[in-house]
Short mmCIF file of N, CA and C in Angstrom, two decimals:
data_model
loop_
_atom_site.label_atom_id
_atom_site.label_comp_id
_atom_site.label_asym_id
_atom_site.label_seq_id
_atom_site.Cartn_x
_atom_site.Cartn_y
_atom_site.Cartn_z
N MET A 13 -71.92 276.55 13.58
CA MET A 13 -71.68 277.79 12.94
C MET A 13 -71.70 278.88 13.96
N GLU A 14 -70.72 279.78 13.95
CA GLU A 14 -70.63 280.88 14.92
C GLU A 14 -71.65 281.92 14.53
N ASN A 15 -72.02 282.67 15.50
CA ASN A 15 -72.91 283.83 15.32
C ASN A 15 -72.15 284.97 14.67
N ASP A 16 -72.57 285.47 13.55
CA ASP A 16 -71.94 286.59 12.83
C ASP A 16 -72.28 287.95 13.26
N ILE A 17 -73.17 288.05 14.26
CA ILE A 17 -73.49 289.35 14.77
C ILE A 17 -72.43 289.88 15.69
N LYS A 18 -72.01 291.08 15.45
CA LYS A 18 -70.92 291.67 16.22
C LYS A 18 -71.46 292.93 16.90
N THR A 19 -70.84 293.19 18.13
CA THR A 19 -71.18 294.43 18.76
C THR A 19 -70.48 295.63 18.03
N THR A 20 -70.85 296.80 18.34
CA THR A 20 -70.19 297.92 17.76
C THR A 20 -68.71 297.93 18.08
N ALA A 21 -68.37 297.66 19.30
CA ALA A 21 -66.96 297.62 19.69
C ALA A 21 -66.19 296.59 18.97
N GLU A 22 -66.80 295.38 18.71
CA GLU A 22 -66.10 294.35 17.95
C GLU A 22 -65.89 294.79 16.47
N ALA A 23 -66.89 295.48 15.95
CA ALA A 23 -66.78 295.91 14.53
C ALA A 23 -65.69 296.97 14.42
N ILE A 24 -65.66 297.91 15.34
CA ILE A 24 -64.60 298.95 15.34
C ILE A 24 -63.22 298.35 15.55
N GLU A 25 -63.11 297.37 16.44
CA GLU A 25 -61.79 296.72 16.71
C GLU A 25 -61.39 296.01 15.46
N ALA A 26 -62.26 295.31 14.77
CA ALA A 26 -61.91 294.57 13.55
C ALA A 26 -61.44 295.47 12.46
N GLN A 27 -62.00 296.71 12.39
CA GLN A 27 -61.52 297.65 11.34
C GLN A 27 -60.17 298.21 11.67
N ALA A 28 -59.88 298.27 12.97
CA ALA A 28 -58.53 298.81 13.35
C ALA A 28 -57.39 297.85 13.23
N LEU A 29 -57.70 296.52 13.13
CA LEU A 29 -56.64 295.52 13.00
C LEU A 29 -56.10 295.51 11.58
N PRO A 30 -54.79 295.46 11.44
CA PRO A 30 -54.20 295.44 10.12
C PRO A 30 -54.50 294.13 9.40
N ARG A 31 -54.57 294.21 8.10
CA ARG A 31 -54.78 293.01 7.29
C ARG A 31 -53.48 292.63 6.56
N ARG A 32 -53.31 291.31 6.38
CA ARG A 32 -52.19 290.87 5.62
C ARG A 32 -52.62 289.61 4.88
N HIS A 33 -52.14 289.44 3.70
CA HIS A 33 -52.54 288.27 2.82
C HIS A 33 -51.32 287.80 2.13
N GLU A 34 -51.01 286.50 2.09
CA GLU A 34 -49.89 285.95 1.35
C GLU A 34 -50.31 284.69 0.67
N VAL A 35 -49.70 284.48 -0.50
CA VAL A 35 -49.86 283.24 -1.24
C VAL A 35 -48.44 282.81 -1.71
N HIS A 36 -48.07 281.57 -1.50
CA HIS A 36 -46.72 281.10 -1.88
C HIS A 36 -46.88 279.96 -2.95
N ALA A 37 -45.86 279.79 -3.73
CA ALA A 37 -45.84 278.80 -4.79
C ALA A 37 -45.84 277.35 -4.27
N ASP A 38 -45.34 277.21 -3.02
CA ASP A 38 -45.33 275.88 -2.45
C ASP A 38 -45.81 275.91 -1.01
N ASP A 39 -46.12 274.75 -0.45
CA ASP A 39 -46.59 274.68 0.92
C ASP A 39 -45.46 274.73 1.96
N GLU A 40 -44.24 274.69 1.48
CA GLU A 40 -43.08 274.73 2.39
C GLU A 40 -42.68 276.12 2.84
N SER A 41 -43.09 277.13 2.05
CA SER A 41 -42.73 278.53 2.37
C SER A 41 -43.44 279.02 3.59
N PRO A 42 -42.66 279.49 4.61
CA PRO A 42 -43.31 279.90 5.82
C PRO A 42 -44.02 281.26 5.62
N SER A 43 -45.18 281.38 6.09
CA SER A 43 -45.93 282.65 6.08
C SER A 43 -45.66 283.44 7.31
N GLN A 44 -45.98 284.70 7.28
CA GLN A 44 -45.78 285.55 8.42
C GLN A 44 -46.68 285.04 9.59
N LYS A 45 -46.17 285.13 10.77
CA LYS A 45 -46.92 284.80 11.97
C LYS A 45 -47.91 285.85 12.33
N PRO A 46 -48.88 285.58 13.22
CA PRO A 46 -49.79 286.58 13.67
C PRO A 46 -49.03 287.72 14.34
N LEU A 47 -49.59 288.90 14.35
CA LEU A 47 -48.90 290.03 15.03
C LEU A 47 -48.78 289.77 16.55
N PRO A 48 -47.57 289.99 17.04
CA PRO A 48 -47.38 289.85 18.49
C PRO A 48 -48.21 290.86 19.22
N ASP A 49 -48.58 290.56 20.46
CA ASP A 49 -49.37 291.46 21.25
C ASP A 49 -48.77 292.84 21.37
N ALA A 50 -47.39 292.90 21.46
CA ALA A 50 -46.73 294.22 21.54
C ALA A 50 -47.05 295.14 20.42
N ILE A 51 -47.33 294.53 19.26
CA ILE A 51 -47.62 295.36 18.03
C ILE A 51 -49.16 295.55 17.94
N ALA A 52 -49.90 294.47 18.13
CA ALA A 52 -51.31 294.53 17.90
C ALA A 52 -52.15 295.37 18.90
N LYS A 53 -51.60 295.52 20.10
CA LYS A 53 -52.44 296.22 21.11
C LYS A 53 -52.66 297.70 20.83
N THR A 54 -51.73 298.36 20.13
CA THR A 54 -51.87 299.72 19.82
C THR A 54 -52.46 299.88 18.39
N PRO A 55 -53.65 300.50 18.27
CA PRO A 55 -54.28 300.60 16.95
C PRO A 55 -53.37 301.38 15.99
N VAL A 56 -53.38 300.88 14.74
CA VAL A 56 -52.58 301.44 13.64
C VAL A 56 -52.76 302.95 13.59
N GLN A 57 -53.96 303.43 13.77
CA GLN A 57 -54.23 304.89 13.61
C GLN A 57 -53.51 305.71 14.69
N GLN A 58 -52.99 305.10 15.75
CA GLN A 58 -52.30 305.78 16.79
C GLN A 58 -50.80 305.76 16.58
N LYS A 59 -50.33 305.09 15.48
CA LYS A 59 -48.88 304.97 15.19
C LYS A 59 -48.52 305.89 14.09
N SER A 60 -47.33 306.38 14.19
CA SER A 60 -46.79 307.15 13.11
C SER A 60 -46.47 306.23 11.95
N PRO A 61 -46.37 306.72 10.71
CA PRO A 61 -46.00 305.87 9.58
C PRO A 61 -44.68 305.24 9.81
N ALA A 62 -43.70 305.93 10.48
CA ALA A 62 -42.41 305.32 10.73
C ALA A 62 -42.48 304.18 11.75
N GLU A 63 -43.23 304.34 12.83
CA GLU A 63 -43.35 303.29 13.83
C GLU A 63 -44.04 302.06 13.22
N TRP A 64 -45.06 302.27 12.44
CA TRP A 64 -45.81 301.12 11.86
C TRP A 64 -44.97 300.40 10.80
N ALA A 65 -44.18 301.13 10.04
CA ALA A 65 -43.32 300.46 9.03
C ALA A 65 -42.23 299.71 9.80
N TYR A 66 -41.65 300.30 10.81
CA TYR A 66 -40.56 299.70 11.63
C TYR A 66 -41.06 298.33 12.21
N GLU A 67 -42.24 298.32 12.79
CA GLU A 67 -42.79 297.15 13.44
C GLU A 67 -43.01 296.02 12.37
N ARG A 68 -43.55 296.38 11.24
CA ARG A 68 -43.78 295.34 10.21
C ARG A 68 -42.45 294.84 9.62
N LEU A 69 -41.46 295.74 9.47
CA LEU A 69 -40.14 295.28 8.94
C LEU A 69 -39.52 294.29 9.94
N ILE A 70 -39.69 294.49 11.22
CA ILE A 70 -39.14 293.59 12.17
C ILE A 70 -39.73 292.18 11.92
N LEU A 71 -41.03 292.09 11.70
CA LEU A 71 -41.66 290.81 11.49
C LEU A 71 -41.13 290.10 10.19
N TYR A 72 -40.96 290.91 9.14
CA TYR A 72 -40.40 290.33 7.90
C TYR A 72 -38.98 289.89 8.13
N ILE A 73 -38.17 290.67 8.81
CA ILE A 73 -36.79 290.31 9.08
C ILE A 73 -36.71 288.99 9.88
N GLN A 74 -37.54 288.95 10.92
CA GLN A 74 -37.48 287.77 11.79
C GLN A 74 -37.91 286.51 11.00
N ASN A 75 -38.95 286.64 10.21
CA ASN A 75 -39.42 285.51 9.42
C ASN A 75 -38.35 285.07 8.41
N PHE A 76 -37.68 286.00 7.82
CA PHE A 76 -36.64 285.68 6.83
C PHE A 76 -35.48 284.96 7.51
N GLU A 77 -35.12 285.46 8.70
CA GLU A 77 -33.98 284.84 9.42
C GLU A 77 -34.29 283.42 9.89
N GLU A 78 -35.58 283.16 10.15
CA GLU A 78 -35.95 281.76 10.57
C GLU A 78 -35.74 280.78 9.41
N GLN A 79 -35.66 281.24 8.22
CA GLN A 79 -35.42 280.37 7.07
C GLN A 79 -33.97 280.18 6.72
N LEU A 80 -33.05 280.87 7.41
CA LEU A 80 -31.65 280.79 7.09
C LEU A 80 -30.96 279.61 7.90
N ASP A 81 -29.95 279.06 7.28
CA ASP A 81 -29.12 278.06 7.96
C ASP A 81 -28.09 278.80 8.83
N ASP A 82 -27.32 278.05 9.46
CA ASP A 82 -26.30 278.65 10.41
C ASP A 82 -25.12 279.28 9.71
N GLU A 83 -25.05 279.15 8.39
CA GLU A 83 -23.95 279.69 7.61
C GLU A 83 -24.25 281.09 7.03
N HIS A 84 -25.51 281.51 7.22
CA HIS A 84 -25.98 282.78 6.56
C HIS A 84 -26.57 283.74 7.56
N GLU A 85 -26.46 285.03 7.24
CA GLU A 85 -27.05 286.12 8.02
C GLU A 85 -27.87 286.95 7.06
N ILE A 86 -28.73 287.81 7.61
CA ILE A 86 -29.55 288.68 6.83
C ILE A 86 -28.86 289.91 6.39
N ALA A 87 -29.16 290.35 5.20
CA ALA A 87 -28.65 291.60 4.69
C ALA A 87 -29.79 292.14 3.77
N MET A 88 -29.64 293.37 3.32
CA MET A 88 -30.64 293.96 2.52
C MET A 88 -30.01 294.56 1.26
N GLY A 89 -30.69 294.45 0.18
CA GLY A 89 -30.29 295.07 -1.03
C GLY A 89 -31.18 296.29 -1.22
N PHE A 90 -30.66 297.27 -1.93
CA PHE A 90 -31.43 298.50 -2.18
C PHE A 90 -32.17 298.33 -3.46
N ALA A 91 -33.49 298.20 -3.42
CA ALA A 91 -34.29 297.99 -4.57
C ALA A 91 -34.16 299.27 -5.48
N GLY A 92 -33.99 299.09 -6.69
CA GLY A 92 -33.91 300.19 -7.63
C GLY A 92 -32.61 301.00 -7.54
N SER A 93 -31.57 300.38 -7.01
CA SER A 93 -30.32 301.05 -6.79
C SER A 93 -29.14 300.10 -7.06
N ASP A 94 -28.02 300.65 -7.39
CA ASP A 94 -26.83 299.85 -7.58
C ASP A 94 -25.85 300.07 -6.38
N SER A 95 -26.44 300.37 -5.22
CA SER A 95 -25.64 300.72 -4.02
C SER A 95 -25.06 299.46 -3.34
N GLY A 96 -25.51 298.27 -3.77
CA GLY A 96 -25.01 297.09 -3.21
C GLY A 96 -25.90 296.54 -2.11
N VAL A 97 -25.22 295.79 -1.20
CA VAL A 97 -25.93 295.11 -0.10
C VAL A 97 -25.39 295.58 1.19
N MET A 98 -26.28 295.62 2.22
CA MET A 98 -25.83 296.02 3.56
C MET A 98 -26.23 294.95 4.53
N ARG A 99 -25.31 294.45 5.31
CA ARG A 99 -25.62 293.51 6.37
C ARG A 99 -26.33 294.23 7.45
N ILE A 100 -27.54 293.80 7.81
CA ILE A 100 -28.38 294.53 8.83
C ILE A 100 -27.89 294.23 10.18
N GLU A 101 -27.41 295.30 10.93
CA GLU A 101 -26.90 295.16 12.23
C GLU A 101 -27.73 295.98 13.24
N GLY A 102 -28.67 296.75 12.73
CA GLY A 102 -29.55 297.55 13.60
C GLY A 102 -30.58 298.24 12.78
N MET A 103 -31.66 298.69 13.38
CA MET A 103 -32.74 299.34 12.69
C MET A 103 -33.41 300.26 13.66
N GLY A 104 -34.00 301.40 13.22
CA GLY A 104 -34.73 302.28 14.09
C GLY A 104 -35.64 303.12 13.29
N PHE A 105 -36.44 303.97 13.95
CA PHE A 105 -37.25 304.93 13.34
C PHE A 105 -37.21 306.25 13.99
N PHE A 106 -37.54 307.29 13.31
CA PHE A 106 -37.69 308.61 13.82
C PHE A 106 -39.00 309.19 13.38
N ASP A 107 -39.92 309.32 14.34
CA ASP A 107 -41.25 309.79 14.03
C ASP A 107 -41.21 311.16 13.38
N PRO A 108 -42.03 311.46 12.46
CA PRO A 108 -43.15 310.61 12.07
C PRO A 108 -42.91 309.70 10.85
N ASP A 109 -41.76 309.80 10.20
CA ASP A 109 -41.72 309.20 8.86
C ASP A 109 -40.37 308.72 8.37
N ILE A 110 -39.42 308.53 9.28
CA ILE A 110 -38.07 308.06 8.89
C ILE A 110 -37.76 306.73 9.46
N ILE A 111 -37.21 305.86 8.61
CA ILE A 111 -36.69 304.54 9.03
C ILE A 111 -35.21 304.53 8.81
N THR A 112 -34.44 303.99 9.70
CA THR A 112 -32.97 303.97 9.63
C THR A 112 -32.45 302.54 9.75
N PHE A 113 -31.61 302.18 8.85
CA PHE A 113 -30.91 300.86 8.91
C PHE A 113 -29.43 301.11 9.19
N TYR A 114 -28.87 300.33 10.04
CA TYR A 114 -27.47 300.39 10.46
C TYR A 114 -26.81 299.06 10.06
N GLY A 115 -25.58 299.12 9.55
CA GLY A 115 -24.91 297.88 9.23
C GLY A 115 -23.56 298.09 8.59
N SER A 116 -23.20 297.14 7.75
CA SER A 116 -21.93 297.23 7.02
C SER A 116 -22.11 296.71 5.62
N ASP A 117 -21.31 297.26 4.70
CA ASP A 117 -21.45 296.77 3.32
C ASP A 117 -20.61 295.55 3.10
N ALA A 118 -20.56 295.02 1.85
CA ALA A 118 -19.80 293.81 1.54
C ALA A 118 -18.35 293.89 1.87
N ASN A 119 -17.77 295.10 1.97
CA ASN A 119 -16.38 295.25 2.33
C ASN A 119 -16.15 295.52 3.83
N GLY A 120 -17.23 295.42 4.60
CA GLY A 120 -17.15 295.62 6.03
C GLY A 120 -17.14 297.05 6.42
N ILE A 121 -17.45 297.94 5.52
CA ILE A 121 -17.47 299.41 5.84
C ILE A 121 -18.74 299.82 6.47
N LYS A 122 -18.63 300.47 7.64
CA LYS A 122 -19.85 300.95 8.30
C LYS A 122 -20.76 301.68 7.45
N THR A 123 -22.07 301.31 7.51
CA THR A 123 -23.02 301.89 6.57
C THR A 123 -24.30 302.18 7.30
N GLN A 124 -25.02 303.30 6.89
CA GLN A 124 -26.30 303.66 7.50
C GLN A 124 -27.21 304.15 6.31
N LEU A 125 -28.38 303.64 6.28
CA LEU A 125 -29.40 304.07 5.34
C LEU A 125 -30.52 304.83 6.10
N ILE A 126 -30.80 306.02 5.66
CA ILE A 126 -31.89 306.79 6.24
C ILE A 126 -32.92 306.96 5.19
N GLN A 127 -34.14 306.51 5.43
CA GLN A 127 -35.13 306.48 4.35
C GLN A 127 -36.48 306.92 4.80
N HIS A 128 -37.14 307.76 3.98
CA HIS A 128 -38.50 308.14 4.22
C HIS A 128 -39.41 306.93 3.98
N VAL A 129 -40.45 306.82 4.80
CA VAL A 129 -41.32 305.65 4.65
C VAL A 129 -41.99 305.57 3.32
N SER A 130 -42.24 306.73 2.66
CA SER A 130 -42.87 306.73 1.30
C SER A 130 -41.95 306.11 0.26
N GLN A 131 -40.62 306.01 0.54
CA GLN A 131 -39.64 305.50 -0.40
C GLN A 131 -39.17 304.10 -0.01
N LEU A 132 -39.73 303.55 1.05
CA LEU A 132 -39.29 302.31 1.61
C LEU A 132 -39.48 301.18 0.57
N SER A 133 -38.38 300.59 0.19
CA SER A 133 -38.38 299.48 -0.73
C SER A 133 -37.02 298.81 -0.57
N VAL A 134 -37.00 297.71 0.18
CA VAL A 134 -35.79 296.97 0.43
C VAL A 134 -35.96 295.50 0.06
N MET A 135 -34.86 294.87 -0.23
CA MET A 135 -34.89 293.45 -0.59
C MET A 135 -33.99 292.72 0.45
N LEU A 136 -34.63 291.76 1.11
CA LEU A 136 -33.91 291.03 2.14
C LEU A 136 -33.10 289.90 1.47
N ARG A 137 -31.80 289.77 1.88
CA ARG A 137 -30.91 288.83 1.21
C ARG A 137 -30.18 288.03 2.25
N ALA A 138 -29.72 286.84 1.90
CA ALA A 138 -28.93 285.97 2.75
C ALA A 138 -27.51 286.11 2.29
N LEU A 139 -26.66 286.48 3.23
CA LEU A 139 -25.18 286.53 2.98
C LEU A 139 -24.49 285.53 3.87
N PRO A 140 -23.33 284.97 3.44
CA PRO A 140 -22.58 284.10 4.33
C PRO A 140 -22.18 284.84 5.62
N LYS A 141 -22.28 284.15 6.75
CA LYS A 141 -21.94 284.79 8.01
C LYS A 141 -20.44 285.19 8.03
N HIS A 142 -20.14 286.12 8.89
CA HIS A 142 -18.74 286.51 9.11
C HIS A 142 -17.92 285.23 9.48
N ILE A 143 -16.81 285.02 8.86
CA ILE A 143 -16.03 283.82 9.14
C ILE A 143 -15.39 283.85 10.50
N ASP A 144 -15.28 285.02 11.15
CA ASP A 144 -14.72 285.12 12.50
C ASP A 144 -15.69 284.87 13.61
N ARG A 145 -16.96 284.58 13.21
CA ARG A 145 -17.97 284.32 14.26
C ARG A 145 -18.41 282.86 14.17
N LYS A 146 -18.59 282.24 15.34
CA LYS A 146 -19.06 280.86 15.34
C LYS A 146 -20.57 280.76 14.99
N GLU A 147 -21.33 281.68 15.53
CA GLU A 147 -22.79 281.72 15.33
C GLU A 147 -23.16 282.88 14.40
N PRO A 148 -24.16 282.71 13.59
CA PRO A 148 -24.66 283.84 12.80
C PRO A 148 -25.36 284.87 13.67
N THR A 149 -25.32 286.15 13.24
CA THR A 149 -26.01 287.19 13.96
C THR A 149 -27.47 287.13 13.55
N ARG A 150 -28.40 287.23 14.50
CA ARG A 150 -29.81 287.22 14.23
C ARG A 150 -30.47 288.56 14.83
N ILE A 151 -30.50 289.56 14.01
CA ILE A 151 -30.98 290.90 14.45
C ILE A 151 -32.51 290.88 14.70
N GLY A 152 -33.28 290.05 13.88
CA GLY A 152 -34.71 290.06 13.96
C GLY A 152 -35.25 289.70 15.34
N PHE A 153 -34.58 288.73 15.99
CA PHE A 153 -35.04 288.31 17.31
C PHE A 153 -34.75 289.39 18.36
N ARG A 154 -33.63 290.06 18.20
CA ARG A 154 -33.30 291.17 19.10
C ARG A 154 -34.27 292.30 18.89
N LEU A 155 -34.63 292.64 17.66
CA LEU A 155 -35.61 293.70 17.40
C LEU A 155 -36.98 293.35 17.98
N ALA A 156 -37.41 292.10 17.84
CA ALA A 156 -38.70 291.66 18.36
C ALA A 156 -38.70 291.74 19.85
N ARG A 157 -37.60 291.33 20.50
CA ARG A 157 -37.45 291.41 21.93
C ARG A 157 -37.57 292.82 22.44
N ASP A 158 -36.97 293.77 21.69
CA ASP A 158 -37.05 295.19 22.06
C ASP A 158 -38.50 295.68 22.03
N LEU A 159 -39.25 295.22 21.03
CA LEU A 159 -40.67 295.66 20.95
C LEU A 159 -41.43 295.13 22.17
N GLN A 160 -41.19 293.88 22.55
CA GLN A 160 -41.85 293.32 23.77
C GLN A 160 -41.47 294.07 24.97
N ASP A 161 -40.11 294.35 25.14
CA ASP A 161 -39.68 295.10 26.31
C ASP A 161 -40.28 296.51 26.36
N GLU A 162 -40.39 297.14 25.19
CA GLU A 162 -40.97 298.49 25.15
C GLU A 162 -42.45 298.47 25.54
N ALA A 163 -43.13 297.46 25.05
CA ALA A 163 -44.61 297.31 25.40
C ALA A 163 -44.75 297.04 26.89
N GLY A 164 -43.88 296.24 27.44
CA GLY A 164 -43.99 295.99 28.90
C GLY A 164 -43.70 297.23 29.73
N ALA A 165 -42.72 297.99 29.26
CA ALA A 165 -42.38 299.22 29.97
C ALA A 165 -43.47 300.26 29.99
N GLY A 166 -44.22 300.28 28.82
CA GLY A 166 -45.32 301.18 28.69
C GLY A 166 -46.48 300.84 29.58
N GLU A 167 -46.67 299.52 29.89
CA GLU A 167 -47.71 299.08 30.79
C GLU A 167 -47.35 299.43 32.22
N ASN A 168 -46.08 299.56 32.55
CA ASN A 168 -45.65 299.80 33.92
C ASN A 168 -45.57 301.23 34.26
N GLU A 169 -45.70 302.14 33.26
CA GLU A 169 -45.65 303.58 33.56
C GLU A 169 -46.91 304.06 34.21
N ASP A 170 -46.78 304.97 35.22
CA ASP A 170 -47.93 305.57 35.83
C ASP A 170 -48.37 306.79 35.02
N ALA A 171 -49.43 307.46 35.50
CA ALA A 171 -50.03 308.54 34.75
C ALA A 171 -49.06 309.70 34.65
N THR A 172 -48.08 309.83 35.51
CA THR A 172 -47.07 310.95 35.44
C THR A 172 -46.02 310.66 34.43
N GLY A 173 -45.91 309.40 33.95
CA GLY A 173 -44.90 309.07 32.88
C GLY A 173 -43.62 308.77 33.61
#
């Protein structure tokens, strides 16, 4: 049995780490993976609501895409709206509280959703991939790679920026 006594630093660090809990109806459903170092190393309290929502959405998108076959790509539906579905082709945030989704609708028309984090409510959906592409587009992996690249760039900056 491990020693349950923690130092003050360990207790403070444990409080700063985000919590997540999931239960699925079957054992086959993949759960979210642990937070990547690029996300976990900066305490939540130091992030804007937009940055923190953006990072978590990347994890959800990537996890959803891992469940898709080669014939489907990720899209999002607008919860509580009849606006339809948007194929996710990009995502960003604008501190302190705006999340932006870039993509195209079911008719291929360029679409952008700008949403305040307090109104964030999206439904991830699987759409058939574009017929003119051999491979499906996987935005989640590109977004996660960008987070890793950004974290690495931050470590390489000197005190002058």
